[in-house]
């Protein structure tokens, strides 16, 4: 089988994340286990890693890890539920949480309806337990709702024209496949791979509620991390990066009173210290070897309370 996923910023993320080689760590986006494998290789025998992923294929790969290394256990759950799962497992506060957001190479190349390059039924659910897939979004959202998705998540200036074309096309029958959707996008916006992947990605973000999960996941990660522990996030999309950047900045601020307030009255307490003021980017060598690394940005913060 082809490599499931080549981990991005592997050394950099592990170097920043690990402050205690006997600590407990969360890999919030286990995927093919590339980052977990890297962590296991440097952590002590009494360390612990809890992996999370919503994808059943990751769950299967994780079984192999947990049966061969008792330091590892897996939870088939959205990372927005990290706090609840760790409470059930009675792990206590952890030394670090790593997020490597988005989708794995395997999901793009082999799972259903993610790519405009293969003709398949529209789906795009990372978690097959979700009720609404890309098929429902494309075939039942109103033109306004669709335009909102393309505008907000795809930053597409002709979002309304595309949404209207999709709704019109539905008069001739349901839009079942990736190729049929790609053909409509191509007619309205042009057929370039860049445009197609941006619109497909916007639909994927909507189907999986990726930005809402990220906001909830970051809150949960900050909550479960012990003082001195770290939260590290690798993002691939400007909207994801903005959420991470703003969250880290807010949590590091000691005052959020309106500008020009003379005496602080907000009582804000900083919970984090930013370890990376500017995001860490992959080297040119890494991008040459793994083109999926090209948009990656790593940000890291440390819990200080
Ligand atoms: C880029 S891949 C991670 C790859 C992994 N670091 C590796 O080296 O193999 C992202 C993974 O996060 C998972 N994922 C995305 N959103 C999630 C969420 N809200 N909760 C849990 N897993 C999620 C996806 O299913 C995917 O397997």
Tab-separated table of C-alpha atoms and ligand atoms in Angstrom:
chain	number	residue	atom	x	y	z
A	1	UNK	CA	0.000	0.000	0.000
A	2	UNK	CA	1.164	3.575	-0.700
A	3	UNK	CA	2.305	5.601	2.315
A	4	UNK	CA	-0.870	6.528	4.254
A	5	UNK	CA	0.376	9.989	5.084
A	6	UNK	CA	3.794	11.640	5.237
A	7	UNK	CA	3.847	13.563	8.540
A	8	UNK	CA	4.462	17.295	8.118
A	9	UNK	CA	6.862	19.349	10.300
A	10	UNK	CA	7.527	16.153	12.236
A	11	UNK	CA	10.768	17.085	13.973
A	12	UNK	CA	9.793	20.703	14.564
A	13	UNK	CA	6.396	19.857	16.098
A	14	UNK	CA	7.832	17.164	18.382
A	15	UNK	CA	10.759	19.339	19.478
A	16	UNK	CA	8.360	22.115	20.476
A	17	UNK	CA	5.718	19.847	22.005
A	18	UNK	CA	7.762	17.644	24.303
A	19	UNK	CA	8.807	19.179	27.609
A	20	UNK	CA	8.741	15.957	29.647
A	21	UNK	CA	9.814	12.610	28.140
A	22	UNK	CA	7.778	10.758	30.768
A	23	UNK	CA	4.631	12.852	30.241
A	24	UNK	CA	1.178	12.130	28.842
A	25	UNK	CA	0.509	13.542	25.358
A	26	UNK	CA	-2.545	13.819	23.127
A	27	UNK	CA	-2.253	13.376	19.358
A	28	UNK	CA	-5.604	15.006	18.540
A	29	UNK	CA	-5.417	14.048	14.834
A	30	UNK	CA	-3.880	10.568	14.764
A	31	UNK	CA	-4.369	9.991	10.978
A	32	UNK	CA	-1.831	7.346	9.946
A	33	UNK	CA	0.059	7.771	13.222
A	34	UNK	CA	3.121	9.514	11.779
A	35	UNK	CA	3.412	12.039	14.613
A	36	UNK	CA	2.504	9.441	17.235
A	37	UNK	CA	5.259	7.160	15.910
A	38	UNK	CA	7.744	10.046	16.181
A	39	UNK	CA	6.619	10.754	19.745
A	40	UNK	CA	6.785	7.097	20.797
A	41	UNK	CA	10.358	6.937	19.502
A	42	UNK	CA	11.574	9.634	21.892
A	43	UNK	CA	9.335	9.172	24.948
A	44	UNK	CA	10.236	7.049	27.973
A	45	UNK	CA	8.673	3.704	28.856
A	46	UNK	CA	6.410	5.367	31.459
A	47	UNK	CA	5.068	8.015	29.034
A	48	UNK	CA	1.592	7.830	27.540
A	49	UNK	CA	-0.028	8.935	24.262
A	50	UNK	CA	-3.745	9.154	23.614
A	51	UNK	CA	-4.647	9.427	19.934
A	52	UNK	CA	-7.937	10.840	18.628
A	53	UNK	CA	-9.416	10.648	15.144
A	54	UNK	CA	-12.905	10.571	13.657
A	55	UNK	CA	-11.906	8.371	10.714
A	56	UNK	CA	-12.536	4.606	10.850
A	57	UNK	CA	-9.385	3.902	8.828
A	58	UNK	CA	-7.304	5.701	11.454
A	59	UNK	CA	-9.055	3.656	14.068
A	60	UNK	CA	-7.904	0.452	12.322
A	61	UNK	CA	-4.304	1.688	12.068
A	62	UNK	CA	-4.411	2.717	15.734
A	63	UNK	CA	-5.339	-0.859	16.744
A	64	UNK	CA	-1.928	-1.956	15.451
A	65	UNK	CA	-0.228	0.730	17.528
A	66	UNK	CA	-2.097	-0.047	20.752
A	67	UNK	CA	-1.548	-3.789	20.441
A	68	UNK	CA	2.209	-3.373	19.989
A	69	UNK	CA	2.907	-0.499	22.402
A	70	UNK	CA	1.102	-0.257	25.718
A	71	UNK	CA	1.986	3.440	26.033
A	72	UNK	CA	-0.584	4.181	23.303
A	73	UNK	CA	-4.385	4.193	23.372
A	74	UNK	CA	-6.910	5.493	20.866
A	75	UNK	CA	-10.284	7.239	21.032
A	76	UNK	CA	-12.503	7.238	17.938
A	77	UNK	CA	-13.936	10.667	18.639
A	78	UNK	CA	-13.936	14.278	17.470
A	79	UNK	CA	-11.164	16.215	19.208
A	80	UNK	CA	-13.794	18.645	20.500
A	81	UNK	CA	-14.468	15.882	23.063
A	82	UNK	CA	-10.886	15.618	24.398
A	83	UNK	CA	-11.764	16.891	27.905
A	84	UNK	CA	-14.609	14.415	28.389
A	85	UNK	CA	-12.558	11.456	27.133
A	86	UNK	CA	-9.540	12.284	29.278
A	87	UNK	CA	-11.804	12.714	32.313
A	88	UNK	CA	-13.306	9.250	31.654
A	89	UNK	CA	-9.791	7.807	31.294
A	90	UNK	CA	-8.642	9.619	34.449
A	91	UNK	CA	-5.402	10.734	32.813
A	92	UNK	CA	-5.064	13.933	34.844
A	93	UNK	CA	-3.566	17.044	33.182
A	94	UNK	CA	-1.381	16.292	30.153
A	95	UNK	CA	2.046	17.546	29.052
A	96	UNK	CA	0.981	18.478	25.560
A	97	UNK	CA	-1.631	18.323	22.818
A	98	UNK	CA	-0.753	18.207	19.123
A	99	UNK	CA	-3.171	19.061	16.291
A	100	UNK	CA	-2.210	18.345	12.672
A	101	UNK	CA	-5.365	19.686	11.055
A	102	UNK	CA	-7.219	18.925	7.854
A	103	UNK	CA	-7.108	15.647	5.974
A	104	UNK	CA	-4.499	12.966	5.358
A	105	UNK	CA	-3.130	12.050	1.935
A	106	UNK	CA	-5.013	8.756	2.224
A	107	UNK	CA	-8.324	10.519	2.741
A	108	UNK	CA	-7.802	12.765	-0.303
A	109	UNK	CA	-6.507	9.941	-2.512
A	110	UNK	CA	-8.706	7.035	-1.418
A	111	UNK	CA	-11.759	8.032	0.599
A	112	UNK	CA	-15.085	8.805	-0.984
A	113	UNK	CA	-15.937	12.058	-2.694
A	114	UNK	CA	-13.066	14.230	-1.398
A	115	UNK	CA	-11.283	14.828	-4.656
A	116	UNK	CA	-12.399	16.418	-7.924
A	117	UNK	CA	-9.879	14.114	-9.630
A	118	UNK	CA	-11.887	10.890	-9.128
A	119	UNK	CA	-15.495	10.356	-10.162
A	120	UNK	CA	-17.339	9.260	-7.031
A	121	UNK	CA	-20.496	9.909	-5.093
A	122	UNK	CA	-20.240	13.218	-3.223
A	123	UNK	CA	-19.527	12.502	0.442
A	124	UNK	CA	-16.526	14.210	2.152
A	125	UNK	CA	-17.439	13.080	5.675
A	126	UNK	CA	-14.313	12.379	7.727
A	127	UNK	CA	-16.603	10.792	10.280
A	128	UNK	CA	-19.061	8.440	8.588
A	129	UNK	CA	-21.323	8.750	11.641
A	130	UNK	CA	-22.221	12.312	10.573
A	131	UNK	CA	-25.672	12.565	9.021
A	132	UNK	CA	-25.048	15.307	6.465
A	133	UNK	CA	-22.588	14.615	3.651
A	134	UNK	CA	-21.514	16.827	0.736
A	135	UNK	CA	-24.330	15.205	-1.244
A	136	UNK	CA	-26.957	16.677	1.106
A	137	UNK	CA	-25.203	20.050	1.237
A	138	UNK	CA	-25.037	20.346	-2.559
A	139	UNK	CA	-28.575	19.048	-3.115
A	140	UNK	CA	-30.534	20.615	-0.281
A	141	UNK	CA	-28.909	23.903	0.770
A	142	UNK	CA	-30.573	27.068	-0.555
A	143	UNK	CA	-28.627	29.294	-2.968
A	144	UNK	CA	-27.922	31.704	-0.080
A	145	UNK	CA	-26.589	28.910	2.135
A	146	UNK	CA	-24.365	27.545	-0.638
A	147	UNK	CA	-23.063	31.011	-1.510
A	148	UNK	CA	-22.217	31.520	2.168
A	149	UNK	CA	-20.148	28.304	2.219
A	150	UNK	CA	-18.209	29.248	-0.936
A	151	UNK	CA	-17.678	32.811	0.278
A	152	UNK	CA	-16.788	32.087	3.901
A	153	UNK	CA	-14.691	28.944	3.506
A	154	UNK	CA	-13.531	29.260	-0.129
A	155	UNK	CA	-13.097	33.055	-0.153
A	156	UNK	CA	-14.747	32.869	-3.591
A	157	UNK	CA	-15.805	36.286	-4.938
A	158	UNK	CA	-18.255	34.687	-7.435
A	159	UNK	CA	-19.890	32.543	-4.771
A	160	UNK	CA	-23.430	33.718	-5.654
A	161	UNK	CA	-23.082	32.856	-9.357
A	162	UNK	CA	-21.810	29.379	-8.484
A	163	UNK	CA	-24.571	28.813	-5.913
A	164	UNK	CA	-27.260	29.890	-8.408
A	165	UNK	CA	-25.822	27.555	-11.079
A	166	UNK	CA	-25.906	24.604	-8.662
A	167	UNK	CA	-29.518	25.286	-7.668
A	168	UNK	CA	-30.505	25.638	-11.361
A	169	UNK	CA	-28.749	22.370	-12.221
A	170	UNK	CA	-30.831	20.601	-9.557
A	171	UNK	CA	-33.935	21.229	-11.735
A	172	UNK	CA	-32.540	18.486	-14.035
A	173	UNK	CA	-31.944	15.992	-11.235
A	174	UNK	CA	-29.775	15.531	-8.178
A	175	UNK	CA	-26.050	16.284	-8.356
A	176	UNK	CA	-24.679	12.896	-7.403
A	177	UNK	CA	-20.985	12.882	-8.211
A	178	UNK	CA	-17.742	14.784	-7.851
A	179	UNK	CA	-17.331	15.022	-11.645
A	180	UNK	CA	-20.797	16.508	-12.123
A	181	UNK	CA	-20.094	19.111	-9.436
A	182	UNK	CA	-16.647	19.762	-10.935
A	183	UNK	CA	-18.236	20.315	-14.332
A	184	UNK	CA	-20.602	22.996	-12.913
A	185	UNK	CA	-17.752	24.710	-11.049
A	186	UNK	CA	-15.647	24.605	-14.231
A	187	UNK	CA	-18.438	26.230	-16.266
A	188	UNK	CA	-18.878	29.133	-13.813
A	189	UNK	CA	-15.425	29.732	-12.345
A	190	UNK	CA	-13.021	27.953	-14.687
A	191	UNK	CA	-11.490	24.494	-14.625
A	192	UNK	CA	-8.168	25.217	-12.934
A	193	UNK	CA	-7.180	22.656	-10.262
A	194	UNK	CA	-6.665	25.546	-7.835
A	195	UNK	CA	-10.278	26.696	-8.153
A	196	UNK	CA	-11.686	23.175	-8.005
A	197	UNK	CA	-9.694	22.266	-4.908
A	198	UNK	CA	-10.657	25.536	-3.177
A	199	UNK	CA	-14.385	24.950	-3.727
A	200	UNK	CA	-14.151	21.266	-2.782
A	201	UNK	CA	-12.243	22.237	0.355
A	202	UNK	CA	-14.950	24.794	1.255
A	203	UNK	CA	-17.584	22.048	1.035
A	204	UNK	CA	-15.431	19.718	3.144
A	205	UNK	CA	-15.030	22.381	5.846
A	206	UNK	CA	-18.833	22.816	5.915
A	207	UNK	CA	-19.632	19.081	5.964
A	208	UNK	CA	-17.249	18.368	8.837
A	209	UNK	CA	-17.867	21.667	10.672
A	210	UNK	CA	-14.085	21.888	10.792
A	211	UNK	CA	-13.780	25.430	12.121
A	212	UNK	CA	-16.316	24.895	14.930
A	213	UNK	CA	-14.488	21.694	15.940
A	214	UNK	CA	-11.179	23.549	15.912
A	215	UNK	CA	-12.477	26.282	18.230
A	216	UNK	CA	-13.915	23.699	20.631
A	217	UNK	CA	-10.805	21.488	20.329
A	218	UNK	CA	-8.441	24.350	21.181
A	219	UNK	CA	-10.503	25.243	24.253
A	220	UNK	CA	-10.455	21.611	25.354
A	221	UNK	CA	-6.708	21.303	24.733
A	222	UNK	CA	-5.920	24.394	26.796
A	223	UNK	CA	-8.140	23.093	29.577
A	224	UNK	CA	-6.530	19.631	29.801
A	225	UNK	CA	-2.917	20.828	29.524
A	226	UNK	CA	-0.916	21.102	32.753
A	227	UNK	CA	1.068	24.207	33.707
A	228	UNK	CA	4.305	24.133	31.666
A	229	UNK	CA	2.710	21.852	29.067
A	230	UNK	CA	2.215	22.877	25.436
A	231	UNK	CA	-0.408	23.048	22.706
A	232	UNK	CA	1.003	22.765	19.174
A	233	UNK	CA	-1.097	23.245	16.050
A	234	UNK	CA	-0.198	22.612	12.403
A	235	UNK	CA	-2.743	24.288	10.107
A	236	UNK	CA	-3.083	24.293	6.310
A	237	UNK	CA	-5.796	26.868	5.629
A	238	UNK	CA	-5.765	30.615	6.306
A	239	UNK	CA	-9.066	30.433	8.222
A	240	UNK	CA	-7.739	27.678	10.501
A	241	UNK	CA	-4.530	29.595	11.091
A	242	UNK	CA	-6.482	32.750	11.945
A	243	UNK	CA	-8.501	30.886	14.588
A	244	UNK	CA	-5.323	29.460	16.149
A	245	UNK	CA	-3.466	32.783	16.012
A	246	UNK	CA	-6.367	34.717	17.590
A	247	UNK	CA	-6.990	32.108	20.270
A	248	UNK	CA	-3.317	32.005	21.280
A	249	UNK	CA	-3.110	35.798	21.253
A	250	UNK	CA	-6.287	36.169	23.357
A	251	UNK	CA	-5.176	33.558	25.871
A	252	UNK	CA	-1.763	35.243	26.226
A	253	UNK	CA	-3.254	38.720	26.785
A	254	UNK	CA	-3.316	40.138	30.317
A	255	UNK	CA	-5.892	42.825	29.498
A	256	UNK	CA	-8.724	42.939	26.955
A	257	UNK	CA	-10.217	46.305	27.996
A	258	UNK	CA	-11.233	48.597	25.104
A	259	UNK	CA	-8.343	50.643	23.619
A	260	UNK	CA	-7.403	53.824	25.555
A	261	UNK	CA	-8.881	52.506	28.831
A	262	UNK	CA	-6.777	54.122	31.572
A	263	UNK	CA	-7.302	51.610	34.376
A	264	UNK	CA	-7.786	47.944	33.510
A	265	UNK	CA	-11.106	46.599	34.767
A	266	UNK	CA	-11.428	43.393	32.717
A	267	UNK	CA	-9.660	41.149	35.217
A	268	UNK	CA	-8.338	38.975	32.389
A	269	UNK	CA	-5.776	36.379	33.382
A	270	UNK	CA	-3.354	35.074	30.750
A	271	UNK	CA	-3.449	31.274	30.516
A	272	UNK	CA	-0.832	30.894	27.759
A	273	UNK	CA	2.562	32.182	26.722
A	274	UNK	CA	3.201	32.150	22.969
A	275	UNK	CA	6.307	30.099	22.200
A	276	UNK	CA	6.280	30.816	18.461
A	277	UNK	CA	5.647	34.527	17.808
A	278	UNK	CA	5.704	33.828	14.072
A	279	UNK	CA	4.543	30.476	12.681
A	280	UNK	CA	7.169	27.818	11.929
A	281	UNK	CA	7.114	26.875	8.233
A	282	UNK	CA	8.422	23.735	6.514
A	283	UNK	CA	11.864	23.914	4.920
A	284	UNK	CA	12.230	24.019	1.141
A	285	UNK	CA	13.630	20.475	1.277
A	286	UNK	CA	10.497	19.238	3.039
A	287	UNK	CA	8.220	20.982	0.525
A	288	UNK	CA	10.194	19.455	-2.354
A	289	UNK	CA	9.749	15.968	-0.912
A	290	UNK	CA	6.149	16.437	0.243
A	291	UNK	CA	4.097	19.008	-1.639
A	292	UNK	CA	1.255	18.750	0.893
A	293	UNK	CA	3.577	20.498	3.368
A	294	UNK	CA	3.656	23.717	1.358
A	295	UNK	CA	0.812	25.514	3.160
A	296	UNK	CA	1.629	24.200	6.661
A	297	UNK	CA	2.094	26.569	9.616
A	298	UNK	CA	3.024	25.462	13.117
A	299	UNK	CA	2.101	27.577	16.156
A	300	UNK	CA	2.906	26.600	19.736
A	301	UNK	CA	1.856	28.021	23.113
A	302	UNK	CA	2.659	27.013	26.696
A	303	UNK	CA	0.201	26.871	29.577
A	304	UNK	CA	1.295	29.221	32.352
A	305	UNK	CA	-1.399	28.812	35.004
B	1	LIG	C1	-3.372	15.739	8.418
B	1	LIG	S1	-4.121	14.301	9.050
B	1	LIG	C2	-3.097	13.866	10.399
B	1	LIG	C3	-1.930	13.046	9.995
B	1	LIG	C4	-1.088	12.515	11.137
B	1	LIG	N1	-0.462	13.563	11.892
B	1	LIG	C5	-0.034	11.567	10.617
B	1	LIG	O1	1.153	11.881	10.725
B	1	LIG	O2	-0.396	10.514	10.070
B	1	LIG	C6	-5.508	14.912	9.891
B	1	LIG	C7	-6.342	13.857	10.579
B	1	LIG	O3	-7.209	14.540	11.487
B	1	LIG	C8	-8.453	13.906	11.479
B	1	LIG	N2	-9.422	14.913	11.930
B	1	LIG	C9	-9.814	16.032	11.276
B	1	LIG	N3	-10.688	16.712	12.035
B	1	LIG	C10	-10.831	16.021	13.203
B	1	LIG	C11	-11.581	16.240	14.385
B	1	LIG	N4	-12.363	17.306	14.534
B	1	LIG	N5	-11.466	15.338	15.384
B	1	LIG	C12	-10.656	14.239	15.252
B	1	LIG	N6	-9.943	13.978	14.148
B	1	LIG	C13	-10.013	14.867	13.137
B	1	LIG	C14	-8.653	13.454	10.045
B	1	LIG	O4	-9.563	12.383	9.992
B	1	LIG	C15	-7.225	13.038	9.669
B	1	LIG	O5	-7.014	11.668	9.876
